[in-house]
XYZ file of C-alpha atoms in Angstrom:
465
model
C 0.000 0.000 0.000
C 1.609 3.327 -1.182
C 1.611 6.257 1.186
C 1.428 10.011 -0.585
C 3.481 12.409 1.585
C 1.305 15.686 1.682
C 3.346 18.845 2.324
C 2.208 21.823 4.070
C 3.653 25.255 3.455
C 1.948 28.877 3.389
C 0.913 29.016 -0.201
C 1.319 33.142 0.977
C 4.895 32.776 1.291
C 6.734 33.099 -2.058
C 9.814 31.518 -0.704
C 7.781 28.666 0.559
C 6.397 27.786 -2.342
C 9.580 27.998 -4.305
C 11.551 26.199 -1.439
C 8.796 23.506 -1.245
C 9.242 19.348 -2.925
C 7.307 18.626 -5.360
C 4.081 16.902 -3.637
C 4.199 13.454 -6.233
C 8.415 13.669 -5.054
C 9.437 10.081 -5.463
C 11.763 8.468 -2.251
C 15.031 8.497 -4.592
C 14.310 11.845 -5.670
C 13.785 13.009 -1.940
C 16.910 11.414 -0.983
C 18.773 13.272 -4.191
C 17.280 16.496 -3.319
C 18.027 16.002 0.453
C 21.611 15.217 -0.536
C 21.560 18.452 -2.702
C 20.644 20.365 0.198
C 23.092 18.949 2.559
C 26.009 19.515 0.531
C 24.375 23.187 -0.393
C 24.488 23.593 3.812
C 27.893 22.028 4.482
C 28.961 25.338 1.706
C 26.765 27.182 3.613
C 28.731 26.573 7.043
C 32.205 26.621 5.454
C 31.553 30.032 3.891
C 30.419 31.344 7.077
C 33.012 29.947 9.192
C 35.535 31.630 6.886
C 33.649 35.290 7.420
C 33.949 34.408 11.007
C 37.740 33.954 10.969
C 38.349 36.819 8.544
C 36.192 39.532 10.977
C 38.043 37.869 13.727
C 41.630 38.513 12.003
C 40.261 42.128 10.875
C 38.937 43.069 14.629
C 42.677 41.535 15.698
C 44.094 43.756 13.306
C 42.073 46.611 14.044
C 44.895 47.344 17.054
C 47.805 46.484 15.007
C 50.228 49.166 13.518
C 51.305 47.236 10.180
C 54.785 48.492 8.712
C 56.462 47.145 5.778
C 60.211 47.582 5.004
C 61.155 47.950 1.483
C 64.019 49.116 -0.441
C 67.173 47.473 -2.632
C 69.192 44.482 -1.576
C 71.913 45.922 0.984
C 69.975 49.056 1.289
C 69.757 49.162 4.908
C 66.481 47.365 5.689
C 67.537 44.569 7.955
C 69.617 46.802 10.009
C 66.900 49.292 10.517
C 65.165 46.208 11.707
C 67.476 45.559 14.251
C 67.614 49.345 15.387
C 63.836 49.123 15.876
C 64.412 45.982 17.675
C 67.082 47.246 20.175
C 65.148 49.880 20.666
C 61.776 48.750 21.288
C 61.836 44.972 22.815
C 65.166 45.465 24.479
C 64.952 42.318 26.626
C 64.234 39.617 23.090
C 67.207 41.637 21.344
C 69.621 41.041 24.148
C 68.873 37.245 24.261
C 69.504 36.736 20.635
C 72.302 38.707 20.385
C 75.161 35.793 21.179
C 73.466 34.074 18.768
C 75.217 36.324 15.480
C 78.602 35.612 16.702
C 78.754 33.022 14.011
C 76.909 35.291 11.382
C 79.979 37.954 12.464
C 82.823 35.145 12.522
C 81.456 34.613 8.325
C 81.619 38.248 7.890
C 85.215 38.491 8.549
C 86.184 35.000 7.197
C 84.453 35.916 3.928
C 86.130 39.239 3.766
C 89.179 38.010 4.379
C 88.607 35.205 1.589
C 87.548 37.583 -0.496
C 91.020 39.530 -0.507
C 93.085 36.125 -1.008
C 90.537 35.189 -4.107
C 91.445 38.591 -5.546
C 94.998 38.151 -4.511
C 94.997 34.995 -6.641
C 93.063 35.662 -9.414
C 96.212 38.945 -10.073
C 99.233 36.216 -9.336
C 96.763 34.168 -12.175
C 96.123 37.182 -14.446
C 98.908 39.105 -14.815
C 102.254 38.704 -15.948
C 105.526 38.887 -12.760
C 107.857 40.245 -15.435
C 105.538 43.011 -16.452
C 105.123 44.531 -13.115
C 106.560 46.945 -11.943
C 108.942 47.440 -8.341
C 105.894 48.644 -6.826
C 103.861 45.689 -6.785
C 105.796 41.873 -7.237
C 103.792 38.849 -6.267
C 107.310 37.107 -4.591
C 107.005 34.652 -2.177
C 105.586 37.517 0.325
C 102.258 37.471 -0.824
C 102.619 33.662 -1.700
C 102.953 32.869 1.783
C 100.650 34.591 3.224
C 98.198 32.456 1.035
C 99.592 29.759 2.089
C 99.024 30.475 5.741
C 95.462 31.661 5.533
C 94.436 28.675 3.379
C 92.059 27.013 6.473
C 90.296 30.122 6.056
C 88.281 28.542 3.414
C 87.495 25.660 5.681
C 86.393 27.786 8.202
C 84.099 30.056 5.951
C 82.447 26.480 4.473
C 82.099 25.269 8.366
C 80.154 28.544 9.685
C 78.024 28.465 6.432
C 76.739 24.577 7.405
C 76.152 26.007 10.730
C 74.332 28.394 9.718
C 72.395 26.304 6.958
C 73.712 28.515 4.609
C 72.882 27.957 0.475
C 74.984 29.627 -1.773
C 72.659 31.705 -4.537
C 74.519 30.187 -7.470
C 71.960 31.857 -9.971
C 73.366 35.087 -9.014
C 76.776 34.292 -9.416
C 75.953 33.059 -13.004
C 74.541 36.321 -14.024
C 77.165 38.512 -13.011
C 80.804 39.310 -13.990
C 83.969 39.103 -11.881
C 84.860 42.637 -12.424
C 81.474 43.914 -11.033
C 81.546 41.283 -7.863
C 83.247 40.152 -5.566
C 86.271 37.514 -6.807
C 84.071 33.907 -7.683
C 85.275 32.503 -4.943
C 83.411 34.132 -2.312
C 79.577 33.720 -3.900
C 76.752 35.224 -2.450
C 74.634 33.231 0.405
C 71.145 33.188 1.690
C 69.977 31.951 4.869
C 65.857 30.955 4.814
C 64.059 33.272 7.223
C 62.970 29.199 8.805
C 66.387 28.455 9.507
C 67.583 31.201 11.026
C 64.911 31.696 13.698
C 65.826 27.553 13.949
C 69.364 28.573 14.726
C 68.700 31.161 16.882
C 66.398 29.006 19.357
C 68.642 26.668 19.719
C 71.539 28.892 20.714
C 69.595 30.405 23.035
C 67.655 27.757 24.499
C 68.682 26.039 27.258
C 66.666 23.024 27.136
C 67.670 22.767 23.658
C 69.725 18.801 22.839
C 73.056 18.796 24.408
C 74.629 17.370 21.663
C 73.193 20.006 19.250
C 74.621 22.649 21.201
C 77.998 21.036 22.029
C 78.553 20.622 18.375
C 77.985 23.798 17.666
C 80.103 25.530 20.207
C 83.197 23.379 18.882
C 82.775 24.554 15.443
C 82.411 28.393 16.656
C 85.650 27.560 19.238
C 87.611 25.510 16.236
C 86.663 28.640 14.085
C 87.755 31.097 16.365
C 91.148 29.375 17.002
C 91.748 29.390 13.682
C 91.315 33.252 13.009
C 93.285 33.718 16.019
C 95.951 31.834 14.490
C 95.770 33.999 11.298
C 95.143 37.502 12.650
C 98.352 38.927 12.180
C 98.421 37.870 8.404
C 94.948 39.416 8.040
C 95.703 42.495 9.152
C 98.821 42.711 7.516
C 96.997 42.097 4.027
C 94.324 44.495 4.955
C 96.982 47.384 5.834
C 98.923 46.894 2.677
C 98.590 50.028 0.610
C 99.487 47.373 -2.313
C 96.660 44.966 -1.567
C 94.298 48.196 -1.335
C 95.716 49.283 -4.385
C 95.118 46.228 -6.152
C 91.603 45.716 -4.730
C 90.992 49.254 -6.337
C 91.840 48.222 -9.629
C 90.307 45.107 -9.910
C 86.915 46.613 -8.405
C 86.232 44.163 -5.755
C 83.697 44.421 -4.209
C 83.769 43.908 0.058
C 81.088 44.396 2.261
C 80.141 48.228 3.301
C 81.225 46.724 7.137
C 84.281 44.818 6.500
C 86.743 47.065 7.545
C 85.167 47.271 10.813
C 85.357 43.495 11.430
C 88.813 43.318 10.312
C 90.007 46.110 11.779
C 88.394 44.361 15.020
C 89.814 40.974 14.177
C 91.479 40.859 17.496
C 88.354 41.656 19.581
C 86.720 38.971 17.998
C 89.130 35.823 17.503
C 88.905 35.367 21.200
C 87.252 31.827 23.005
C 85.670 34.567 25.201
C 83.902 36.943 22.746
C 80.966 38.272 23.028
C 78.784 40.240 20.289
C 78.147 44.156 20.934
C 75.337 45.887 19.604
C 77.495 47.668 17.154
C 78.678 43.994 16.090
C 75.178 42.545 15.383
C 74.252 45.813 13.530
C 77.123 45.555 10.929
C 76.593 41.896 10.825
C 75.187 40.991 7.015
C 72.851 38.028 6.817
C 71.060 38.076 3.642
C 67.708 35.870 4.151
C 65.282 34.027 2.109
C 61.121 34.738 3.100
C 59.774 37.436 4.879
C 61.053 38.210 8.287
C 57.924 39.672 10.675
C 58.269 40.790 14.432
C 56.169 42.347 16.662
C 56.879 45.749 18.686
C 55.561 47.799 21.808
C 56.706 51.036 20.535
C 55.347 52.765 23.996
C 54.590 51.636 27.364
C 50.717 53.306 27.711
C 48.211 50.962 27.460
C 45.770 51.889 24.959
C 49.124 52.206 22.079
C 48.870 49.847 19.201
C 50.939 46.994 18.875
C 53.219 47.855 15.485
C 53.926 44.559 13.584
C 56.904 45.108 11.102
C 57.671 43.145 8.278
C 61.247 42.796 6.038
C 60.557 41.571 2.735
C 63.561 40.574 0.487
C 64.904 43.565 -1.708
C 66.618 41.550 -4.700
C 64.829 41.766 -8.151
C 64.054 37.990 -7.848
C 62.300 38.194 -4.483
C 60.312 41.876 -5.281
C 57.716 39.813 -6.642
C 56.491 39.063 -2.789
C 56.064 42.687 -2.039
C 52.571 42.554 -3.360
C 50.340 40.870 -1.413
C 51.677 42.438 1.984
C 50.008 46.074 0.715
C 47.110 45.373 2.402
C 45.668 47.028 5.228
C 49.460 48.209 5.777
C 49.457 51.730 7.928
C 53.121 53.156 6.517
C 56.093 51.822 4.290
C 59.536 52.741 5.306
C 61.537 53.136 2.043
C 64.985 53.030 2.053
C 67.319 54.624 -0.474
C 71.048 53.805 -0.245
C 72.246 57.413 -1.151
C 75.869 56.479 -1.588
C 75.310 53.970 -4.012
C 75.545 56.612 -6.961
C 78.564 54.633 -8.468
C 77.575 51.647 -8.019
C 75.857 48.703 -10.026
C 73.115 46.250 -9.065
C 75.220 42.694 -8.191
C 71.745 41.061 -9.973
C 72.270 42.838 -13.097
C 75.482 44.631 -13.499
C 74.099 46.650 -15.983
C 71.958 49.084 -13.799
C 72.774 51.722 -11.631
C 71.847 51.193 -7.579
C 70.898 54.908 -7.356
C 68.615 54.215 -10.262
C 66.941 51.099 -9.307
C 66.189 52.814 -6.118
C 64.439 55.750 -8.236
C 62.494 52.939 -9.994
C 61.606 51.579 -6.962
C 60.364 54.153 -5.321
C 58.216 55.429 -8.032
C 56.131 52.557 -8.227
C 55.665 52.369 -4.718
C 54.004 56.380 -4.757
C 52.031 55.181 -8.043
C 50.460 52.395 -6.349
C 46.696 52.532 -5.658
C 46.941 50.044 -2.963
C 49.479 52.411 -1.082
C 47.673 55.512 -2.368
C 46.542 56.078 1.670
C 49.663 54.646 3.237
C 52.494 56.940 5.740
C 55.517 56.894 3.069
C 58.830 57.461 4.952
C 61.872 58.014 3.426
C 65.627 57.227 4.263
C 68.174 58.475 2.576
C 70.368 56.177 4.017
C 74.282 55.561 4.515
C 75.029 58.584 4.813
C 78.391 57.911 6.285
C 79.548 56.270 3.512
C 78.705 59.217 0.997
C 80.784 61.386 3.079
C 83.655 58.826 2.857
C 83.529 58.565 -0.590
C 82.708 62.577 -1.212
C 86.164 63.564 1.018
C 88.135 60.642 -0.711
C 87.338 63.019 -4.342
C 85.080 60.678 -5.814
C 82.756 62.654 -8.517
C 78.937 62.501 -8.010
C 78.388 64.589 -11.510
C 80.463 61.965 -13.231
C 77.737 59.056 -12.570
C 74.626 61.041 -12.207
C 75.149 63.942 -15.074
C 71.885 65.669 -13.956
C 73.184 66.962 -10.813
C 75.323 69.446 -12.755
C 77.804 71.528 -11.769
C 76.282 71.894 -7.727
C 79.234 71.475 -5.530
C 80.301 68.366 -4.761
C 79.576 68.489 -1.159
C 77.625 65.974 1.093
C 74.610 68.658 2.239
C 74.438 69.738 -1.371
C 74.221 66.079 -2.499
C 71.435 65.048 -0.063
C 69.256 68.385 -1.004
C 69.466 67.413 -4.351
C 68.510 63.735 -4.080
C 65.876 64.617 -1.243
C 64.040 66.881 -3.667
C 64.135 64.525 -6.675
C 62.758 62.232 -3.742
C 59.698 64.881 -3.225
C 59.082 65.170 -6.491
C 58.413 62.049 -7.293
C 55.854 61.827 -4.429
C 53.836 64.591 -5.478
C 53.603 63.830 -9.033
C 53.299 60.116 -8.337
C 50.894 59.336 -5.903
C 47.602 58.789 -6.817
C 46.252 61.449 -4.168
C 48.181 64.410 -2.537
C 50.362 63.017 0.413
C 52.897 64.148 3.098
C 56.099 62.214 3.035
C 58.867 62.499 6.119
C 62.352 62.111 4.803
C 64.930 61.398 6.848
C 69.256 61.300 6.290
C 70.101 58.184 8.182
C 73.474 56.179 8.876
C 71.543 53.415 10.218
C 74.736 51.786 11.843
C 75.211 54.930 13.904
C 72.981 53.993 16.852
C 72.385 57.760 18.806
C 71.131 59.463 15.972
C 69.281 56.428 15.046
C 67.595 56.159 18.420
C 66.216 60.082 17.681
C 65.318 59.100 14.254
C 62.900 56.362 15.401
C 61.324 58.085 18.126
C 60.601 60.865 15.472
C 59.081 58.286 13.606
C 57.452 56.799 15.712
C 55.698 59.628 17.072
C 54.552 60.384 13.589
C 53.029 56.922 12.664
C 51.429 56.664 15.336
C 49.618 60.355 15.021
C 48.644 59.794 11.770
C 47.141 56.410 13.016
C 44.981 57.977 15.639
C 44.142 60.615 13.172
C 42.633 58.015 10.548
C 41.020 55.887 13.042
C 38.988 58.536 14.428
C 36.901 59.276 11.215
């Protein structure tokens, strides 16, 4: 005996008569349509769930200062990381800092590797007959290759310590006259492994044999510098070896004559890394670095959260999808860099890329309501290379015949800066520009109060429409 279902709905209600089974619905097609619907509500719940979490992230980010670092490779960024760090969680920045002494160990060991490299690809390149008195690669220079040979052990040690990976791509794409010699390739560190590398340094609780091991290759390392210092800073003092570095362009590190000129302070069992150490310390890294900051002690001030994105050309492409919802970029612009060349592609000027750079950060509309700030940055090194008679007219013709003084450099660059912000952005904007030397820690400390202070005005400002 077949039943007939009868269903009831209010034949006044549009919805219920649309929403409502057929009344001659068969069992299978009841049990397709109530499958329909079940899968239509399982959507249903996901998509709300996912609502839930993203108002929940928004009303998290709602007190949340977001500031994104961006600029060139080696223009500063990391470093002015570090200064915000010192500055502003104190207490996290001291713990960690015992943990660079390997990253500062590499610095010098690569320096120094980089000399010898260049020291043997001149021996290789040039004829001994043809020199002249001035400059003979005798057995003086021989030996002192011969000496510092375990260097190269040592820099290959600290670099598995550090799970370091050589960027062989870049290497391939450049020339030896525009790099440093081949033998000292660029490395990367992922943003993973360092944090890794840092916890266990610092932990305590951390595997014994872990941290044994890696105290005996920091002590081994450090014995072996100490065994070479003398050498090192013998090559480094030799107006010849300068001379020759000159000439063959190498390029060194912006802080590797203050590690080697410190190579004493720091080949000891006992050393410990200064603030001034960690701040000069180079580490390039793979990924995005992001740390949290109390900028001020009241209660009711946002939480900034800062983020370090890579500045080579092959990692710019991550930039993008951290201009969201970000409160102010911090730009910086590697002033002194007017004579050099990009190490990804030799063929472009570093004061130029930064120019590009910078101009399609004011054009964009996702940044068109973001706090721009500006640092024109290494200053200390313009002023080195400005009293040692370098030219700036001779590699950027448009500055003329204006004297060829630091102040009158910087006013120039700081207004083509400005201009490109007001005929840039998208809407009219204020940016603060600021000459930094973001290695000199005093004027640094005023510089990011100054900042600070204006972020978080501009904040309060925007929140309260």
């Amino acid at each position: 005996m077949a039943f007939s279902v009868v269903f009831h709905h209010d034949a006044t209600d549009p919805l219920a008569v649309i929403s409502a089974p057929p009344p001659d619905e068969s069992s299978h097609e009841r049990a397709a349509r109530e499958e329909r619907e079940a899968e239509a509500q399982r959507i249903s719940n996901l998509i709300d769930d996912e609502i839930r979490a993203e108002r929940a992230i928004r009303k998290k980010e709602e007190g949340i200062v977001k500031i994104l670092l961006l600029g060139q490779s080696e223009s500063g960024k990391s470093t002015t990381l570090k200064n915000f760090r010192m500055r502003f969680a104190r207490d996290r920045w001291i713990e960690e800092r015992a943990s660079w002494r390997a990253v500062i160990l590499l610095n010098l060991v690569r320096s120094a590797n980089t000399i010898l490299d260049a020291l043997s690809q001149e021996m290789d390149d040039l004829d001994p007959d043809e020199l002249d008195d001035a400059f003979r690669f005798d057995d003086y220079y021989r030996q002192y290759k011969v000496r510092l040979s375990p260097l190269q052990a040592v820099e290959s040690n600290l670099k598995r310590l550090l799970g370091a990976t050589e960027d062989i791509q870049l290497r391939k794409r450049n020339s030896p006259t525009t790099i440093a010699p081949c033998g000292s390739p660029e490395f990367f560190v992922r943003s993973r492994t360092w944090r890794n590398f840092i916890q266990t340094t610092r932990d305590t609780e951390s595997p014994r044999h872990s941290c044994q091991q890696d105290l005996s290759t920091l002590l081994d390392s450090t014995d072996v510098i100490a065994n070479g210092k003398d050498d090192i800073k013998a090559l480094w003092r030799d107006s010849d070896i300068q001379a020759m570095l000159w000439r063959r362009k190498t390029r060194l590190e912006d802080s590797a004559g203050f590690f080697l000129d410190s190579i004493d302070r720091l080949s000891v069992r006992d050393y410990e890394p200064t603030d001034d150490d960690v701040l000069r310390a180079r580490l390039r890294t793979l990924d995005i670095q992001e740390h949290d900051l109390i900028v001020d002690d009241k209660t009711d001030t946002p939480k900034w959260k800062i983020f370090d994105v890579g500045g080579s050309r092959t990692q710019r492409h991550a930039w993008l999808p951290y201009f969201d919802q970000v409160n102010a970029v911090i730009f910086l612009a590697p002033i002194s860099c007017f004579d050099e060349r990009l190490l990804e592609d030799p063929r472009v000027n570093r004061l130029e890329d930064s120019f590009i750079l910078w101009k399609a950060i004011c054009s964009s509309k996702l940044l068109s309501r973001t706090i721009l700030i500006l640092f024109l940055n290494k200053m200390d090194i313009l002023e080195e290379k400005i009293r040692n008679g370098v030219t700036v007219k001779r590699y950027l013709p448009s500055y003329g015949d204006r004297p060829n003084e630091t102040n009158d450099v910087v006013k120039y660059l700081r207004q083509k800066f400005k201009d490109t912000v007001r005929y840039c952005s998208p809407e009219p904007r204020v940016c603060h520009i600021y000459p930094t030397s973001v290695i000199d820690t005093d004027s640094m400390s005023v510089t990011l109060i100054s900042v600070r202070d204006g972020i978080l005005r501009e904040y309060l400002k925007r929140a309260d429409l």
